[in-house]
mmCIF file of C-alpha atoms and ligand atoms in Angstrom:
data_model
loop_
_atom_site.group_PDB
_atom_site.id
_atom_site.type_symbol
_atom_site.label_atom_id
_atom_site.label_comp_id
_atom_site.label_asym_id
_atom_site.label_seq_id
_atom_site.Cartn_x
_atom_site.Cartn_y
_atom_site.Cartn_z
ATOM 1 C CA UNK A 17 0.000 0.000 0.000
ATOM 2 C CA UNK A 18 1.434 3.208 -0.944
ATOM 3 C CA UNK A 19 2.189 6.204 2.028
ATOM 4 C CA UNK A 20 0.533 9.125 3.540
ATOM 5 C CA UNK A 21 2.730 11.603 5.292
ATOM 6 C CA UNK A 22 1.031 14.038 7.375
ATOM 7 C CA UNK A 23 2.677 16.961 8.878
ATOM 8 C CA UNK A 24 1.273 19.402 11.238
ATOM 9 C CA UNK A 25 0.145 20.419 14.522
ATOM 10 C CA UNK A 26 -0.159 18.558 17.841
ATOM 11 C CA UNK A 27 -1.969 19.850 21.131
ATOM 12 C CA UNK A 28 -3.341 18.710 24.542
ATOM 13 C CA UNK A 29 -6.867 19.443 24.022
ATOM 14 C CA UNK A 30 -8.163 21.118 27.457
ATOM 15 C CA UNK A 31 -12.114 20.935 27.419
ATOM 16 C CA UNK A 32 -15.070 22.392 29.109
ATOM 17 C CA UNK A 33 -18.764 21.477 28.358
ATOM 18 C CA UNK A 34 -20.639 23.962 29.301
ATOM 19 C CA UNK A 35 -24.690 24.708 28.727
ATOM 20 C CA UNK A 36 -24.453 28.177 26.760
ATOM 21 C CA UNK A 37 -21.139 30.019 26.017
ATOM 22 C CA UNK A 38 -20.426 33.035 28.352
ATOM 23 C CA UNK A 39 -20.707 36.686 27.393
ATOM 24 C CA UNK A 40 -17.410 38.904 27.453
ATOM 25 C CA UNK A 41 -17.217 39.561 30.800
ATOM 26 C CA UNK A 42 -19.073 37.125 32.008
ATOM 27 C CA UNK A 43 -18.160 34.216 34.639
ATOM 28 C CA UNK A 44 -19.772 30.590 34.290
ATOM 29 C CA UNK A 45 -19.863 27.325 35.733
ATOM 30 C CA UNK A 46 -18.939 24.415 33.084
ATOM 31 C CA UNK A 47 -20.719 21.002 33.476
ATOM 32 C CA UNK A 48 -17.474 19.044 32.526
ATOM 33 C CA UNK A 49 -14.196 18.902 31.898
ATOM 34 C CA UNK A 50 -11.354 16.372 30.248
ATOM 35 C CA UNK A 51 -8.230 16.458 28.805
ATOM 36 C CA UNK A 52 -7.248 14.604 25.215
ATOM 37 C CA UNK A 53 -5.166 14.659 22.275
ATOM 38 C CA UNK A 54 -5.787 16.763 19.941
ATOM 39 C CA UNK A 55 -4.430 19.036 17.246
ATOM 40 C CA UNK A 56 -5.577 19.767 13.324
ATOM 41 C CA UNK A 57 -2.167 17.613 12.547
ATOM 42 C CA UNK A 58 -3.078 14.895 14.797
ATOM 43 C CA UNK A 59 -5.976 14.440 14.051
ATOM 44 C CA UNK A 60 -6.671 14.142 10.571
ATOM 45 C CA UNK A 61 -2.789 11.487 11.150
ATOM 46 C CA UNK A 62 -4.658 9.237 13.362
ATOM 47 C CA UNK A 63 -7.805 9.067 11.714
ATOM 48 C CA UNK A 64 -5.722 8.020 8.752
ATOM 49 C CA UNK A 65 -4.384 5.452 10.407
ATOM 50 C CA UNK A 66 -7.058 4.312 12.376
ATOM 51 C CA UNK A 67 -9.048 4.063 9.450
ATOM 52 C CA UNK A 68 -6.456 1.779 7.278
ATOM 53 C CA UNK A 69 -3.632 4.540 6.033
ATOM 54 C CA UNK A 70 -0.254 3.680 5.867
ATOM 55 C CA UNK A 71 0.556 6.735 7.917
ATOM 56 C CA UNK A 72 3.822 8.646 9.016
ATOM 57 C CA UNK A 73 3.406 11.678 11.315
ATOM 58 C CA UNK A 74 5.527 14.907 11.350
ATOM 59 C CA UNK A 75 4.910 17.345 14.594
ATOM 60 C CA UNK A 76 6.626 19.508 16.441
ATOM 61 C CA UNK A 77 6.711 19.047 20.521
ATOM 62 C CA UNK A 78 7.518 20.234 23.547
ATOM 63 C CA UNK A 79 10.055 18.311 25.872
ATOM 64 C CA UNK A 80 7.556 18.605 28.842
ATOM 65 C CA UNK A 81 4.447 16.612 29.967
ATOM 66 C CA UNK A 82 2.155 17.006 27.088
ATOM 67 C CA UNK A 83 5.038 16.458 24.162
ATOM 68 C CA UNK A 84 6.182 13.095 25.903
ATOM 69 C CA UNK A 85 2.396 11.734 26.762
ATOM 70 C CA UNK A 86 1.860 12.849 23.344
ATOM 71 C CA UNK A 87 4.346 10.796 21.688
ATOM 72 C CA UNK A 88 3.798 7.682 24.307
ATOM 73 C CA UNK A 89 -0.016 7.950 22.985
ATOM 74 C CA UNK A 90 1.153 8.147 19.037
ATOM 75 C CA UNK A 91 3.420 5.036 19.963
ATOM 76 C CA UNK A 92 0.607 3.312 22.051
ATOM 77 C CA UNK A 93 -1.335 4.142 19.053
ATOM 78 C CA UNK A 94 0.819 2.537 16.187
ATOM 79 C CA UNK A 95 1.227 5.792 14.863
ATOM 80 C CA UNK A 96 4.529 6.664 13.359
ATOM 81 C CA UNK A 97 6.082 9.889 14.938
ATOM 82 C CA UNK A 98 9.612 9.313 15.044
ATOM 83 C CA UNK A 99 10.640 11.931 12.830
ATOM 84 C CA UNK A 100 9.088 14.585 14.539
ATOM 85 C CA UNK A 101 10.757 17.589 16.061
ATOM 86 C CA UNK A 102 11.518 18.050 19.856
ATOM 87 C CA UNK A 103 11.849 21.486 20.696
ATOM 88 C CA UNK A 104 13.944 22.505 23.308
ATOM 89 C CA UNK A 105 12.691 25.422 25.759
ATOM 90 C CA UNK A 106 9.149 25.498 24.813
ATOM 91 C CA UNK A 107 5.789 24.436 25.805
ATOM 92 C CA UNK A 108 3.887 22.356 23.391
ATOM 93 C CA UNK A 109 0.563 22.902 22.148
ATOM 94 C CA UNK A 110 -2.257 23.463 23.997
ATOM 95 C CA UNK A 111 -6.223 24.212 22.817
ATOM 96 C CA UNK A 112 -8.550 25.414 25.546
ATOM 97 C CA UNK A 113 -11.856 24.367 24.093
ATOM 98 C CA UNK A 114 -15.704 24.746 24.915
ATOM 99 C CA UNK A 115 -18.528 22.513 24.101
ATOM 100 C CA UNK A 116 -21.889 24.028 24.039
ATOM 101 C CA UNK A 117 -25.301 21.987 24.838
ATOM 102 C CA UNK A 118 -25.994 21.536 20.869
ATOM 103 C CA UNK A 119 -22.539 19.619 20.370
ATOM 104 C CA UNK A 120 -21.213 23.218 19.013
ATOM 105 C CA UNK A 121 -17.487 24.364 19.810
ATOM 106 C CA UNK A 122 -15.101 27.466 20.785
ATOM 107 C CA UNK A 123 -11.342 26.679 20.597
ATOM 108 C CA UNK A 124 -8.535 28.957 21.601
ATOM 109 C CA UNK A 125 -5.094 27.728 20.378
ATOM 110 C CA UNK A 126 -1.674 28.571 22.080
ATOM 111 C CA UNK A 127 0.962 26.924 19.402
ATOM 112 C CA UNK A 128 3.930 26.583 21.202
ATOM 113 C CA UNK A 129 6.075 23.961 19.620
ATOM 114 C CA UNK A 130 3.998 23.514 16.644
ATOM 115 C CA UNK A 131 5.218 27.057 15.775
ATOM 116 C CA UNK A 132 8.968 25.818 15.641
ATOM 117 C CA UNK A 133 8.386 23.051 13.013
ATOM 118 C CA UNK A 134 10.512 25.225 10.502
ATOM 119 C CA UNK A 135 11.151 24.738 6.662
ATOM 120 C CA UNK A 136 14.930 24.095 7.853
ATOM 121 C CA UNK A 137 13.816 21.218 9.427
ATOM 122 C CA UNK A 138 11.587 19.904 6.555
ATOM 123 C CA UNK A 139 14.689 20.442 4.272
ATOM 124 C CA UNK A 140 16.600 18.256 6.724
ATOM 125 C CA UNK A 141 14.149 15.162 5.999
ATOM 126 C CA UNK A 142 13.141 15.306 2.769
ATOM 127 C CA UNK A 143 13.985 12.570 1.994
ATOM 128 C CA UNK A 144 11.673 10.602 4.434
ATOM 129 C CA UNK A 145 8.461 13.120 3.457
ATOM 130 C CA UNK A 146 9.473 11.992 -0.262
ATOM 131 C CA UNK A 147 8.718 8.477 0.433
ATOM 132 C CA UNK A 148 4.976 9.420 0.534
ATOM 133 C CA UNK A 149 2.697 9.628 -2.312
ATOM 134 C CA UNK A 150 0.351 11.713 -0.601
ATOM 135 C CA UNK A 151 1.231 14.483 1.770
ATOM 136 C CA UNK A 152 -1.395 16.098 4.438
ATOM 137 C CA UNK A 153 -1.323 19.448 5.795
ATOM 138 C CA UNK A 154 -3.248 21.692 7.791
ATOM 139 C CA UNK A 155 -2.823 25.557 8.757
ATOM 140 C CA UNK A 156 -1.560 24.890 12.352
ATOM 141 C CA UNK A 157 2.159 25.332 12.053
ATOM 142 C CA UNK A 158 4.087 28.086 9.992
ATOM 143 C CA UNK A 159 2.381 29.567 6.482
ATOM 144 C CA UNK A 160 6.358 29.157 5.421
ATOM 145 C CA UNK A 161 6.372 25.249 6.219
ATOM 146 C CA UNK A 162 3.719 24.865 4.736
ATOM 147 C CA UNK A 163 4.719 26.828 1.485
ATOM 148 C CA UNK A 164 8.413 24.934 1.792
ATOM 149 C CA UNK A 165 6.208 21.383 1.774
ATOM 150 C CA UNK A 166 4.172 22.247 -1.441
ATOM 151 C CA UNK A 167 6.938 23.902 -3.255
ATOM 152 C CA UNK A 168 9.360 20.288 -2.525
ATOM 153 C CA UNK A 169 5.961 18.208 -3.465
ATOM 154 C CA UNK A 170 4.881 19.802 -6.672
ATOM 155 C CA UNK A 171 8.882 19.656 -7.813
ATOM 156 C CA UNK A 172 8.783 15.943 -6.922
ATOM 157 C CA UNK A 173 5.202 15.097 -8.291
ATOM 158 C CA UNK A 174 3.589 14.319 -5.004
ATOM 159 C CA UNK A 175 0.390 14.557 -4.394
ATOM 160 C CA UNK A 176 -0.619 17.608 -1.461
ATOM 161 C CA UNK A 177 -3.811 17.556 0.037
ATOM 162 C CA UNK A 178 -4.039 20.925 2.152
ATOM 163 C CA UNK A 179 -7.023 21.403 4.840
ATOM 164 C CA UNK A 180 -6.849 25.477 5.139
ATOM 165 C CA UNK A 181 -7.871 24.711 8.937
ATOM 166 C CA UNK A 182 -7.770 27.336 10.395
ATOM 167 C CA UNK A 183 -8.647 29.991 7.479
ATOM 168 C CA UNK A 184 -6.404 31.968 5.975
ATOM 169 C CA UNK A 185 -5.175 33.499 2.365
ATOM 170 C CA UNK A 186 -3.701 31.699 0.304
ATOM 171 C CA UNK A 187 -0.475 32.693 -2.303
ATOM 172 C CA UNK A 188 -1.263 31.783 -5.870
ATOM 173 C CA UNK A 189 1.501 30.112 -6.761
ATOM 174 C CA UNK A 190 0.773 27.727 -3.349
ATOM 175 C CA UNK A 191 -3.156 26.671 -4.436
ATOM 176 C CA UNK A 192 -1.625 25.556 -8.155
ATOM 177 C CA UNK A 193 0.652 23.140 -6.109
ATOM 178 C CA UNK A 194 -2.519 21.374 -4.581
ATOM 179 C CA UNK A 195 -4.300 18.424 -5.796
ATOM 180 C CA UNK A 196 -6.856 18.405 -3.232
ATOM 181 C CA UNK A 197 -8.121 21.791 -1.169
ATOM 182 C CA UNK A 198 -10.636 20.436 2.125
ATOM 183 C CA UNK A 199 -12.343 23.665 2.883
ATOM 184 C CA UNK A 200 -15.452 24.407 5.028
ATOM 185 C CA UNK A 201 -17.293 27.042 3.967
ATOM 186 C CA UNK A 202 -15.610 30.514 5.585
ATOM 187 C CA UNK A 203 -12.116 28.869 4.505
ATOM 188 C CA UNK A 204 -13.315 28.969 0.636
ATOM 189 C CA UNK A 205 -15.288 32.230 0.845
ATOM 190 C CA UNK A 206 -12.031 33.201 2.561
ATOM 191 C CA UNK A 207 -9.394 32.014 0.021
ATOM 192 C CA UNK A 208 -11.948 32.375 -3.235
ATOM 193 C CA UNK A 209 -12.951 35.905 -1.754
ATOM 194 C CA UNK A 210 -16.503 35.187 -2.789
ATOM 195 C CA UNK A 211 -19.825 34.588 -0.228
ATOM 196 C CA UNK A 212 -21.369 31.916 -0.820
ATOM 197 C CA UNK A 213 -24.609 33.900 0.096
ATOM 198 C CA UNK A 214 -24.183 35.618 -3.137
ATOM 199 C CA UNK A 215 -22.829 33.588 -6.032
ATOM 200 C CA UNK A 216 -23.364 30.165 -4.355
ATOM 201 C CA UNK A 217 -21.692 27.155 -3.042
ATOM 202 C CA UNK A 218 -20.700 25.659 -6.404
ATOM 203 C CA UNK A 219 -19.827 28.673 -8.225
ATOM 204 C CA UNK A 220 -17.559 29.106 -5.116
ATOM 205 C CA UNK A 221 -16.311 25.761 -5.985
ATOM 206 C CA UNK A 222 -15.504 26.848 -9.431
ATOM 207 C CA UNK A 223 -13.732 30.143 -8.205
ATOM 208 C CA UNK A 224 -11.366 27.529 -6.261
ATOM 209 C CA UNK A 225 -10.879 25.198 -8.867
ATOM 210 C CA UNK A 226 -10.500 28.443 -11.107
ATOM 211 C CA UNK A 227 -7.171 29.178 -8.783
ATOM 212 C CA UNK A 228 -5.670 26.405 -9.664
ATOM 213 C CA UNK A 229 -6.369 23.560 -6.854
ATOM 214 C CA UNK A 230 -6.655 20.266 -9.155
ATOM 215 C CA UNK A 231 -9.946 18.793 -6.959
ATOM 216 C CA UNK A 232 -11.786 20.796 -4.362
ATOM 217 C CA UNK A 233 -14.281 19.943 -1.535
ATOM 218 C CA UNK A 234 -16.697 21.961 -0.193
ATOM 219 C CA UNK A 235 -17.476 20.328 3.288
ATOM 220 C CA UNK A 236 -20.936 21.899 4.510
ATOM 221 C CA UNK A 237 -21.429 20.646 8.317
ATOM 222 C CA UNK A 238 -25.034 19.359 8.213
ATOM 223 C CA UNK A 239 -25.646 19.896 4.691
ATOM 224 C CA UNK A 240 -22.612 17.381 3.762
ATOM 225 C CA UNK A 241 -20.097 18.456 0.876
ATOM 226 C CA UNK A 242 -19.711 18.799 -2.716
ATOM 227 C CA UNK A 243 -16.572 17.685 -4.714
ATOM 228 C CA UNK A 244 -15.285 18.800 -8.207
ATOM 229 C CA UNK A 245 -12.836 18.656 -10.402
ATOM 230 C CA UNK A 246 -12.010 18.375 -14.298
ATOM 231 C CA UNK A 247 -14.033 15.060 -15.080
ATOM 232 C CA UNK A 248 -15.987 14.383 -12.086
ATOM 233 C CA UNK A 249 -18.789 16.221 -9.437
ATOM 234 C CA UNK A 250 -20.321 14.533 -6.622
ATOM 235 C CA UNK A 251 -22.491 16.126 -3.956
ATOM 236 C CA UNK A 252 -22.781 13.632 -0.930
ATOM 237 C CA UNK A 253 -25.211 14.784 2.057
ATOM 238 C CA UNK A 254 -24.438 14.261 5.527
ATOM 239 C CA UNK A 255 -25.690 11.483 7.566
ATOM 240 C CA UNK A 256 -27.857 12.413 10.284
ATOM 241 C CA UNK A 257 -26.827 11.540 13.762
ATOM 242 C CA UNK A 258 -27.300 13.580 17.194
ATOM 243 C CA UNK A 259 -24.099 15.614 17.744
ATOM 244 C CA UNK A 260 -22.817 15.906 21.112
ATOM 245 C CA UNK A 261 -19.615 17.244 19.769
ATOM 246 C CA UNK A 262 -18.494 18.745 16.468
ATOM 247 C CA UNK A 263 -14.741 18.988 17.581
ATOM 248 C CA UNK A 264 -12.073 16.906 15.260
ATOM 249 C CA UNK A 265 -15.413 15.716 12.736
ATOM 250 C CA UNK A 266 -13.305 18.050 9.838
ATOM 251 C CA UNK A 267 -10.055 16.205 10.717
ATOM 252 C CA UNK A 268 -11.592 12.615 11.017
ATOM 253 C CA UNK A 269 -13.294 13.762 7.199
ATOM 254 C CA UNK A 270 -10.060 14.944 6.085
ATOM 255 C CA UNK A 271 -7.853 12.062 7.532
ATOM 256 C CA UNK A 272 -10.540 9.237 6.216
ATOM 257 C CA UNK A 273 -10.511 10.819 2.557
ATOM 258 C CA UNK A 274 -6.657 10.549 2.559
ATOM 259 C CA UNK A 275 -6.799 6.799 3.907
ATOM 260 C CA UNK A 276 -9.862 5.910 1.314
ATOM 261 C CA UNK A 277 -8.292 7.883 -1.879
ATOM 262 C CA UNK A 278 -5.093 6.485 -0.909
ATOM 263 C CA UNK A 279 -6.409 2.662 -1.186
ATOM 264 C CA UNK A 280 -7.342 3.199 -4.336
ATOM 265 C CA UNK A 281 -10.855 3.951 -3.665
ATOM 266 C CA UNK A 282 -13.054 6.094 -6.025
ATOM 267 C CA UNK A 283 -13.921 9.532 -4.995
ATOM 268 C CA UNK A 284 -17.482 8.903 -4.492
ATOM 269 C CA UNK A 285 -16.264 5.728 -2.079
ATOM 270 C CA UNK A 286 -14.312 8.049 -0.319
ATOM 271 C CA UNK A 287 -16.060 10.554 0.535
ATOM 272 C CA UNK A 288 -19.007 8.665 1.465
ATOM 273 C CA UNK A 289 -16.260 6.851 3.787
ATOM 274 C CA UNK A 290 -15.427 10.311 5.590
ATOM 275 C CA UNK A 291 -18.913 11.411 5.473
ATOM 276 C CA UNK A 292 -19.772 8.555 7.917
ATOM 277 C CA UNK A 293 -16.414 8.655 9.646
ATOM 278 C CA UNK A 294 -16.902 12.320 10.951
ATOM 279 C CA UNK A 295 -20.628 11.667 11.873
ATOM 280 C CA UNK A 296 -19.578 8.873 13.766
ATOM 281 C CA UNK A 297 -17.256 11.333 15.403
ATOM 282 C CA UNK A 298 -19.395 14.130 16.234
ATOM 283 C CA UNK A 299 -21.593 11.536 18.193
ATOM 284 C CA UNK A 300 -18.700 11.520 21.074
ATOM 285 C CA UNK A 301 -16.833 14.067 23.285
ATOM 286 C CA UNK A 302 -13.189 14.913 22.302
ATOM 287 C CA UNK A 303 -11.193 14.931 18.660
ATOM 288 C CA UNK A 304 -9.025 11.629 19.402
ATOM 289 C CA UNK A 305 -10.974 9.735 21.719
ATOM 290 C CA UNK A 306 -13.945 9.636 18.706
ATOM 291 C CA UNK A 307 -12.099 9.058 15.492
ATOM 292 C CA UNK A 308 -13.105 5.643 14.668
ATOM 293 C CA UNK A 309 -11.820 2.735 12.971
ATOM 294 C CA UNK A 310 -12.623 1.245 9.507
ATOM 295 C CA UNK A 311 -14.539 -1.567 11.515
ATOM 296 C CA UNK A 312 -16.960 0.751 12.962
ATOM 297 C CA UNK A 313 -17.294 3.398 9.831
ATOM 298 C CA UNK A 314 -18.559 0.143 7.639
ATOM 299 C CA UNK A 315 -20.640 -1.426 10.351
ATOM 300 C CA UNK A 316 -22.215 2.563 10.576
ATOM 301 C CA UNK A 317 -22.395 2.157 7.060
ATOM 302 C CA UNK A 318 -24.147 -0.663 7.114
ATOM 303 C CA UNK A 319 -26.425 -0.413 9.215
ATOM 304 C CA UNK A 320 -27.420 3.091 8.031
ATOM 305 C CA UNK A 321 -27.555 2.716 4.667
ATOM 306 C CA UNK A 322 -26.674 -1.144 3.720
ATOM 307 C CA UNK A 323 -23.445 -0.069 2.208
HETATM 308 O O1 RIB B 405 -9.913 20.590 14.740
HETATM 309 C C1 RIB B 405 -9.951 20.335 16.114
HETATM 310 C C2 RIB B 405 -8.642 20.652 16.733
HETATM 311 O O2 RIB B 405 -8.406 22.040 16.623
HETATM 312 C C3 RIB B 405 -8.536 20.360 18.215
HETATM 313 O O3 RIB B 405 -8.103 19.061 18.478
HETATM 314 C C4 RIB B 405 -7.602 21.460 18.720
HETATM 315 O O4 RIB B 405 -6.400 20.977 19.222
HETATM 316 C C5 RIB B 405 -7.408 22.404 17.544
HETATM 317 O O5 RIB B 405 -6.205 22.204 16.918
#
């Protein structure tokens, strides 16, 4: 089976569930609160793996309590993160996060270490990240890491797919280099500079694809997601579960599309696969403790829609 290399972000995710979110100002008392793995990088790495990727990580942590439980978990895991970076002197990641009644979420991200994976360091293991066939990156470490991982990919013919979690611009050159842009719908009105209130969601999706990016998918929360590119167009709606909590569904869609496109799959396989694998998630607390495995997204599958 061929290689996915994903490199980004890790964090201790530090969460409270709360009934309403408070006001500026304001002082509440939470219902809950738990600690888990977490991190855009992560994330969309271990639901990769867990749902049959041939996965490699690349993060940056922290030589302190959260960057070594961290990397125990990855290990515990299976998850390959032995070429990651150890930063000396700083804290790694942490995301204070808040969980509303209706499953919706607030996150607050202090970087630490994730901001010191440079494009020195990328240079310095090239090699290794040119192994993969399909490389997986988020917006949680440096813009210029990211830039130095597309520019090495599109020179070697690898495949990038880029989440643009969380939103931001992005250079044209950079969206030419990608075969497969995952945005939610303020990332593409942010990178297209459309609204989709006023031209659309697909003419969005043309805007994007317009830009440059070789395949592009719209994800749409409730309302599921559209894909497009040159020969094909699918629109796949969500499946309807009761959310308890939305955090880490976009990185269990995005790592689950890598793992199914990967195998070989088609697109409409695949993204039927991450459909169900991020509904599955938002139907449990926390990003890591809900990404399933490929065991439970086809028995979901099965049972929901004899699949
Ligand atoms: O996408 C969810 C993730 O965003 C959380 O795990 C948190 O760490 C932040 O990176």
């Amino acid at each position: 089976m061929s290689k996915i290399v994903v490199i980004g972000s890790s964090n201790t995710d530090l969460f409270a569930k709360i009934k309403d979110f408070p006001k500026a100002g304001e002082t509440i008392k939470g219902i809950s609160y738990f600690q888990a793995m977490g991190g855009k990088g992560a994330n969309q790495a271990l639901a990769a793996h867990r749902l049959g990727g041939d996965v490699k990580f690349i993060t940056s942590l922290g030589k302190d309590t959260y960057g070594l439980s961290s990397l125990e978990y990855y290990k515990k895991e299976g998850l390959d993160a032995s070429l990651s970076f150890m930063a000396d002197n700083t804290p790694s990641g942490v995301a204070m996060i808040w969980v509303d009644e209706k499953g919706e979420n607030s996150i607050v991200i202090i970087s630490g270490a994730n901001e010191m994976l440079s494009s020195g360091y990328i240079h310095e293991i090239e090699k290794e990240i040119l192994k993969a066939d399909l490389i997986v990156l988020q917006m949680e470490i440096p813009y210029d890491t990211v830039k130095t991982v597309c520019d090495i990919a599109y020179e070697h013919n690898k495949q990038i797919l880029l989440n643009v979690a969380p939103a931001r611009k992005l250079d044209a050159d950079i969206i030419k280099k990608i075969h497969i842009l995952v945005v939610n719908e303020t990332e593409a009105e942010i990178i297209s500079g459309e609204k989709i209130s006023e031209i659309g969601e697909q003419a969005v999706v043309d805007k994007l694809l317009a830009l440059g990016a070789k395949s592009v998918v719209l994800t749409l929360g409730r309302k599921g997601c559209i894909m497009k590119n040159e020969s094909e167009y699918h629109v796949i709606p969500a499946f309807k579960v009761k959310s308890i909590d939305s955090t880490g569904a976009g990185d269990t869609f995005c790592g689950a599309l890598a793992a199914g496109l990967n195998k070989g799959r088609s697109w409409k396989d695949s993204l039927i696969f991450a459909s169900a694998a991020s509904a599955i998630c938002v139907t449990r607390m926390g990003a890591q403790p809900s990404i399933p495995t490929e065991t439970e997204v086809y028995d979901f599958l099965r049972k929901t829609v004899n699949y």
